[in-house]
mmCIF file of C-alpha atoms in Angstrom:
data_model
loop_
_atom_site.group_PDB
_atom_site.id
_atom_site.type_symbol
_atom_site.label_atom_id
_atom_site.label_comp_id
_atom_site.label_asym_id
_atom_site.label_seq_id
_atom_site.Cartn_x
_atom_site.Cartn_y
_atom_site.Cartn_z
ATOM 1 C CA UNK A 1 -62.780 -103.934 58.146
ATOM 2 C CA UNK A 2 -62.014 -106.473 55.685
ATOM 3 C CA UNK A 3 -65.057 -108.493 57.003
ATOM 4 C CA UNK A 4 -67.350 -105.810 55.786
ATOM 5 C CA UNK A 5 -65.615 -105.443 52.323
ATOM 6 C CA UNK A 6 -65.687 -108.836 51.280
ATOM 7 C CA UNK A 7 -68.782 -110.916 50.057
ATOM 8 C CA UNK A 8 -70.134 -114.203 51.795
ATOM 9 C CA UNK A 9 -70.150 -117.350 50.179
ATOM 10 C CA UNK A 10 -73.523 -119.390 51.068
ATOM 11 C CA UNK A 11 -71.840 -122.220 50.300
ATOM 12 C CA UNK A 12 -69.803 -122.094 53.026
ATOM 13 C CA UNK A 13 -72.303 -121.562 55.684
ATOM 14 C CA UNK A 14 -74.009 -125.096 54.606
ATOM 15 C CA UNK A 15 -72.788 -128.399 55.972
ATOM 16 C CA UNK A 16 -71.942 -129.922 52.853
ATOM 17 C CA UNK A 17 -70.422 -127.839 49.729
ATOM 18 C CA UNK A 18 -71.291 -129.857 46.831
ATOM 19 C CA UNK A 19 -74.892 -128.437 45.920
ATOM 20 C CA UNK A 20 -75.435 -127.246 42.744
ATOM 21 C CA UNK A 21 -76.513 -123.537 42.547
ATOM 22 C CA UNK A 22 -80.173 -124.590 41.354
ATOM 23 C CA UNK A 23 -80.510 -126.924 43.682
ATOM 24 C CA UNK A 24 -83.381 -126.785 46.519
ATOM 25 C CA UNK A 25 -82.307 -126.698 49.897
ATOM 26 C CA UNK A 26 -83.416 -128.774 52.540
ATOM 27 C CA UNK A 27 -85.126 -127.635 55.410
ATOM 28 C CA UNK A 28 -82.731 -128.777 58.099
ATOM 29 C CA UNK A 29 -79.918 -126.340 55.245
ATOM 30 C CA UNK A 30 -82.260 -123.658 55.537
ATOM 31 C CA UNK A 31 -82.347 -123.387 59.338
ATOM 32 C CA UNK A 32 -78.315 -124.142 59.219
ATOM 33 C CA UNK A 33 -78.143 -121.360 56.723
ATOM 34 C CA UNK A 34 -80.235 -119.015 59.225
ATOM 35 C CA UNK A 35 -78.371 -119.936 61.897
ATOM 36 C CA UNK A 36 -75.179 -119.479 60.998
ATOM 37 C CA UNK A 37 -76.100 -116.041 58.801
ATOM 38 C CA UNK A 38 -77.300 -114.761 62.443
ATOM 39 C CA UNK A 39 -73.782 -115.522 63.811
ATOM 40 C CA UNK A 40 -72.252 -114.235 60.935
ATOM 41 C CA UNK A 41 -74.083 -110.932 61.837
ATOM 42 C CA UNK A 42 -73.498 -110.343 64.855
ATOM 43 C CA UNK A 43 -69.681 -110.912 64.411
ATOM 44 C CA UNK A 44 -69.799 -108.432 61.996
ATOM 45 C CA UNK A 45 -71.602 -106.067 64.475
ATOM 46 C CA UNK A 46 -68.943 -106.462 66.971
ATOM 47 C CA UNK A 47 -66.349 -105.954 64.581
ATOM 48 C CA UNK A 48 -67.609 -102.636 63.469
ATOM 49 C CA UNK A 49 -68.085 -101.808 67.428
ATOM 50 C CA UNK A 50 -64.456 -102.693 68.011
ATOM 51 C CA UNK A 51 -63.202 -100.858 64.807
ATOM 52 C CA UNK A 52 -65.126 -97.474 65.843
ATOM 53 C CA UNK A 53 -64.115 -97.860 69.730
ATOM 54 C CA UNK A 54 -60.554 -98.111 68.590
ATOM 55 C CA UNK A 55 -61.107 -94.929 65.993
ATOM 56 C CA UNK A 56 -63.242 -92.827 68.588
ATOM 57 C CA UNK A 57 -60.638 -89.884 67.924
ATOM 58 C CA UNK A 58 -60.657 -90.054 64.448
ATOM 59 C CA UNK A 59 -64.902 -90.422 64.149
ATOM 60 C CA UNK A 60 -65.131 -87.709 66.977
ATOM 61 C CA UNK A 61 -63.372 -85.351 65.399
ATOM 62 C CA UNK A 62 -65.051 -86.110 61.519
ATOM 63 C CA UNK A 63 -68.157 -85.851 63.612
ATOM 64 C CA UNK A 64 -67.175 -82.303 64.865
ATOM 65 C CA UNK A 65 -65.855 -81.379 61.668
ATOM 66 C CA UNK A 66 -68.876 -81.787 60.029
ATOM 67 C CA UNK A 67 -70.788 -79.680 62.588
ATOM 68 C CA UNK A 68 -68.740 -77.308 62.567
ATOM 69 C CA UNK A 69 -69.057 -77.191 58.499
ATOM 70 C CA UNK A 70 -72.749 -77.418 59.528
ATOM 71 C CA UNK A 71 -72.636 -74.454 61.442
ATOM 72 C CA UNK A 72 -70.847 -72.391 59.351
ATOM 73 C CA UNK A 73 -72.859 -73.107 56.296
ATOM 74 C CA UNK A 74 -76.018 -71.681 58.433
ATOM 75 C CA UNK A 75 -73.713 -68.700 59.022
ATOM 76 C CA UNK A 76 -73.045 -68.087 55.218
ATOM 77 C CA UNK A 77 -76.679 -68.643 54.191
ATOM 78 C CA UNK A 78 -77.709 -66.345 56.852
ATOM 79 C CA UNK A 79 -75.148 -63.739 55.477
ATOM 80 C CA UNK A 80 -76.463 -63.899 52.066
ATOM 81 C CA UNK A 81 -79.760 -63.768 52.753
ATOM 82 C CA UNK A 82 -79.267 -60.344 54.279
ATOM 83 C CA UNK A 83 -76.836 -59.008 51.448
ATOM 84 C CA UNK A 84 -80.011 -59.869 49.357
ATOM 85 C CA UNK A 85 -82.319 -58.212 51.494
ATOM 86 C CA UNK A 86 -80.256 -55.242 51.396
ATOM 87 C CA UNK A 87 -80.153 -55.034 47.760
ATOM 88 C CA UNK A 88 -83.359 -55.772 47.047
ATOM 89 C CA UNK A 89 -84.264 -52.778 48.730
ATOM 90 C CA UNK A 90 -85.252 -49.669 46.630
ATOM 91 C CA UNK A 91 -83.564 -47.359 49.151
ATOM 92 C CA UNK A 92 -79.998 -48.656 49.136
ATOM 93 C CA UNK A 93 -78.904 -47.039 46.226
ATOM 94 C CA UNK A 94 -80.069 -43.267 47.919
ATOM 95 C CA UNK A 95 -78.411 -44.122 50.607
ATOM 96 C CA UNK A 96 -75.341 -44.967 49.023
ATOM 97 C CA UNK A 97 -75.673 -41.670 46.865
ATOM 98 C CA UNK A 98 -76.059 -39.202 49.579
ATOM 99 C CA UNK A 99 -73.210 -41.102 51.952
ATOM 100 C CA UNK A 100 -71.149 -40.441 49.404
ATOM 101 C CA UNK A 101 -72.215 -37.184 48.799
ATOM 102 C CA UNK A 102 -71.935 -36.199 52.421
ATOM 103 C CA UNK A 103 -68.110 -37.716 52.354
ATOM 104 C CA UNK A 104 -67.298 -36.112 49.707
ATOM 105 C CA UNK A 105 -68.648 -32.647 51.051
ATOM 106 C CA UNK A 106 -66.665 -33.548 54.172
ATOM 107 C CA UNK A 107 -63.424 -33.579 52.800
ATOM 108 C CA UNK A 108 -64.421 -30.837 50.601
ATOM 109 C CA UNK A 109 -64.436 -28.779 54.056
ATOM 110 C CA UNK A 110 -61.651 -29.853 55.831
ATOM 111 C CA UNK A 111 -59.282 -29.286 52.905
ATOM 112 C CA UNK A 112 -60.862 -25.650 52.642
ATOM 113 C CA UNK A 113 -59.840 -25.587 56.775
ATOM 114 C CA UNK A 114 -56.376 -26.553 56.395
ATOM 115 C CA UNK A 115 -55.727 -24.070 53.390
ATOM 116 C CA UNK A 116 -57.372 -21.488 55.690
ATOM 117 C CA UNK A 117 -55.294 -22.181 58.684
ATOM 118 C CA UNK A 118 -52.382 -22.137 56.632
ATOM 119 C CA UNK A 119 -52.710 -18.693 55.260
ATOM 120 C CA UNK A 120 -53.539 -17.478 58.840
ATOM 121 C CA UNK A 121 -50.075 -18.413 59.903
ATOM 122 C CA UNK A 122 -48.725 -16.833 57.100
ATOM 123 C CA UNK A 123 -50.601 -13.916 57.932
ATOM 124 C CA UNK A 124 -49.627 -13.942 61.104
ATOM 125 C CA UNK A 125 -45.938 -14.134 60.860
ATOM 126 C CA UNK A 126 -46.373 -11.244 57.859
ATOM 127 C CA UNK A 127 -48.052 -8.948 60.834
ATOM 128 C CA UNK A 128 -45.139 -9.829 63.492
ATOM 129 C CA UNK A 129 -42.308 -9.096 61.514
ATOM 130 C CA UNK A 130 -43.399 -6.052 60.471
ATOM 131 C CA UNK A 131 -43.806 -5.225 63.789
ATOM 132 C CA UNK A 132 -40.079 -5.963 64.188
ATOM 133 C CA UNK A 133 -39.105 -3.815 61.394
ATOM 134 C CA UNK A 134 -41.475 -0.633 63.584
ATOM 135 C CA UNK A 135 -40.023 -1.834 66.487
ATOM 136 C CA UNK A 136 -36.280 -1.474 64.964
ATOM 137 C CA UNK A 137 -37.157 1.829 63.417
ATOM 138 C CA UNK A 138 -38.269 2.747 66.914
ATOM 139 C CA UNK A 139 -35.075 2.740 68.451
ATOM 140 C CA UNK A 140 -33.079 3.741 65.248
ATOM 141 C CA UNK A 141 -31.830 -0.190 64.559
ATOM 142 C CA UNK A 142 -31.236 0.586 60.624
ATOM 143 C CA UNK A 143 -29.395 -2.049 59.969
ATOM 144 C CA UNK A 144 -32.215 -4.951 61.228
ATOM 145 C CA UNK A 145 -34.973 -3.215 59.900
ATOM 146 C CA UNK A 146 -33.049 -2.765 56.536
ATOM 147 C CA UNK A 147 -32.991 -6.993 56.527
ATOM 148 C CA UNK A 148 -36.524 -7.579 57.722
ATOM 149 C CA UNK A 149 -37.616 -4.863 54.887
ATOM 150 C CA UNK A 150 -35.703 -7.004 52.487
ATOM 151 C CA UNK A 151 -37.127 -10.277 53.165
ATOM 152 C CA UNK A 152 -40.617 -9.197 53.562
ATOM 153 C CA UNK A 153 -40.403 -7.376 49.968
ATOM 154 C CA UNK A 154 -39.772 -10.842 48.709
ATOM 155 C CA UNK A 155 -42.771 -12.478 51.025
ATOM 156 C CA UNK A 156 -45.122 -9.995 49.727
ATOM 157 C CA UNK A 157 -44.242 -10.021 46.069
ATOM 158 C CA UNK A 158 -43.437 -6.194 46.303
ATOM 159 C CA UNK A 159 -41.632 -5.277 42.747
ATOM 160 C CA UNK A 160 -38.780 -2.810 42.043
ATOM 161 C CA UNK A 161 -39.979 0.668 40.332
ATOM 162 C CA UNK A 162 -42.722 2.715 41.282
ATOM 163 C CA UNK A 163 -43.814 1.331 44.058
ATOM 164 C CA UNK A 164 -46.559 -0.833 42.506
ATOM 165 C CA UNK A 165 -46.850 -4.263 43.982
ATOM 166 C CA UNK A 166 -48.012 -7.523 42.449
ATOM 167 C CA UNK A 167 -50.177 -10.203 44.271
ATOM 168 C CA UNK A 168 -52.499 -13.599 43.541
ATOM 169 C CA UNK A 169 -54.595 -11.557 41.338
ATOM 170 C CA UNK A 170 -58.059 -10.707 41.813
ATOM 171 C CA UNK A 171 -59.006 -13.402 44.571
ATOM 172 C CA UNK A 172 -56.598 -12.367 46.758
ATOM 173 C CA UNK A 173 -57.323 -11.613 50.384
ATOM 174 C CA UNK A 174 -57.062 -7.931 51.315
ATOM 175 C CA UNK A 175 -55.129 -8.392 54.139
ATOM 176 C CA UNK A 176 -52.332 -8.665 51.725
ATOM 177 C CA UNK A 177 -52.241 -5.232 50.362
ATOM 178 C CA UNK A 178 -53.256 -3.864 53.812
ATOM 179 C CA UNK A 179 -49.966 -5.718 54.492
ATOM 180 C CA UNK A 180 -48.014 -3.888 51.499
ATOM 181 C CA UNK A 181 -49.563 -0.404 52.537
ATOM 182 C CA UNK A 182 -47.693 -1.092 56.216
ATOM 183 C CA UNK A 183 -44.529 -2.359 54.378
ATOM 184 C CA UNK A 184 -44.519 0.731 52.489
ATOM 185 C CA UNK A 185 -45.241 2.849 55.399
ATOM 186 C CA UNK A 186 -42.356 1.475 56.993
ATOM 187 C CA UNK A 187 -40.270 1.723 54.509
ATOM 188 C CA UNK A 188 -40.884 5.497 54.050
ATOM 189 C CA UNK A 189 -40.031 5.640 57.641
ATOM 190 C CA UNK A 190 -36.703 3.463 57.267
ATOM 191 C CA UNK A 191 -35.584 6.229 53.937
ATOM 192 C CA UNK A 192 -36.551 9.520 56.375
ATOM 193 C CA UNK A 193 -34.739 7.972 59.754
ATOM 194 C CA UNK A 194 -32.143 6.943 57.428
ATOM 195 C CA UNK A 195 -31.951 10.732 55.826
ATOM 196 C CA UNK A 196 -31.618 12.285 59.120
ATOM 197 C CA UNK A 197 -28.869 10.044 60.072
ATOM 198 C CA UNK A 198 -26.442 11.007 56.788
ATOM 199 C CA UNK A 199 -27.606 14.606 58.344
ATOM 200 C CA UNK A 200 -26.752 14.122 61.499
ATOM 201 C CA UNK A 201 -23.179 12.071 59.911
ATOM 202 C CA UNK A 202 -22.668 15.171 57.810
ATOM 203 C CA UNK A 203 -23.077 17.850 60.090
ATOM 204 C CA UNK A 204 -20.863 15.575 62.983
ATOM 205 C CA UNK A 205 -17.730 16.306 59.733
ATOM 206 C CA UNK A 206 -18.339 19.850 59.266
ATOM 207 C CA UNK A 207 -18.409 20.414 62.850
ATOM 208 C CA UNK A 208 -15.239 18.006 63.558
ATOM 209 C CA UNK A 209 -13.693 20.052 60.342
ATOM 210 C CA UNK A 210 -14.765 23.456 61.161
ATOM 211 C CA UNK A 211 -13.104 22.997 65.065
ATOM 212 C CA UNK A 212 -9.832 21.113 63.815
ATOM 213 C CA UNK A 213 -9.157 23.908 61.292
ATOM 214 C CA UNK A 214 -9.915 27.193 64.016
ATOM 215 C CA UNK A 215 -7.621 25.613 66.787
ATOM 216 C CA UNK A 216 -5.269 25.021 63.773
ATOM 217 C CA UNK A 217 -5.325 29.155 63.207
ATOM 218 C CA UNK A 218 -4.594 31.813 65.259
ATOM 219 C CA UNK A 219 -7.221 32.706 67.595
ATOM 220 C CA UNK A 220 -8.433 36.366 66.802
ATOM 221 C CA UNK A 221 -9.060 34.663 62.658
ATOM 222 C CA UNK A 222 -11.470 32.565 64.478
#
């Protein structure tokens, strides 16, 4: 491309060189000049033809480069012609308040849910064990019933004394000292069954005492 970087001389398209610059020229120069400026042209023409044929690659893809820059410049203007469209509008910023709003009351409700769920399973395993500790008081297991009792006092925040019990203060559920009531029901139960047995453990002695010592006497002191 040096062809189309560098300048022409006239001088050099004349037939003779030595003319001074403010010279006339002749008309026989003139059509020489024309002449050979015409070939001059169209040599340049083919030059440039032969230097974009050989850079076809390189001009197709500046070509689809700047299309593509094109295209995506549409894209952008489009885009921020809507974000200010939507902000112009009056209305966005009540939208925006009650979305939030609504989100906000959402999660509001699903933590309430989960806490709710939660204390149904505690509830729930509070109600089956002490149907374990019945069910061992049913059939005169002491011993179980004496464990489950134990643990549960602890679950239920049952205190030593008289009998009072302590809780999660004024909001808590009532199921919770219906639960207490049946602990202490139960464990009424557990001290009565528990009564009778020393009884029964007592009276078993005497009795093993009371025959030991007549077969170890004659039989009319008997």
């Amino acid at each position: 491309m040096d062809v189309l970087l560098g300048s022409i001389d006239v001088r050099e398209l004349l037939s003779t060189q030595d003319i001074e610059e403010s010279s006339p020229l002749s008309a026989p120069d003139l059509h020489l000049l024309i002449d050979r400026l015409q070939i001059r042209s169209l040599h340049i023409k083919q030059k440039v033809k032969d230097y974009i044929l050989s850079h076809q690659a390189e001009f197709s893809q500046i070509f689809t480069s700047c299309s593509d820059s094109i295209s995506k410049t549409e894209e952008i203007s489009a885009d921020l012609s809507n974000v200010v469209r939507l902000l112009s509008d009056s209305n966005i910023d009540v939208e925006i308040r009650d979305a939030s709003r609504e989100i906000c009351s959402v999660r509001k409700d699903l933590k309430e849910k989960k806490e709710l769920l939660s204390l149904v399973k505690i509830i729930v395993n509070l109600v089956e064990r002490l149907k374990l500790v019945r069910e061992d008081l049913k059939v005169g297991e002491l011993i179980n019933a004496a464990e489950l009792l134990r643990d549960l006092k602890k679950d239920l925040l049952i205190v030593d004394g008289d009998g009072k019990e302590v809780g999660g203060g004024k909001r808590e559920p009532v199921v919770f000292q219906l639960l207490r009531k049946e602990w202490f029901d139960c464990f009424d139960e557990f001290q009565e069954l528990s009564i009778e047995k020393m009884k029964d453990v007592e009276l078993r002695m005497v009795l093993t005492a009371m025959e030991v010592g007549c077969r170890s006497t004659p039989l009319w002191a008997c």
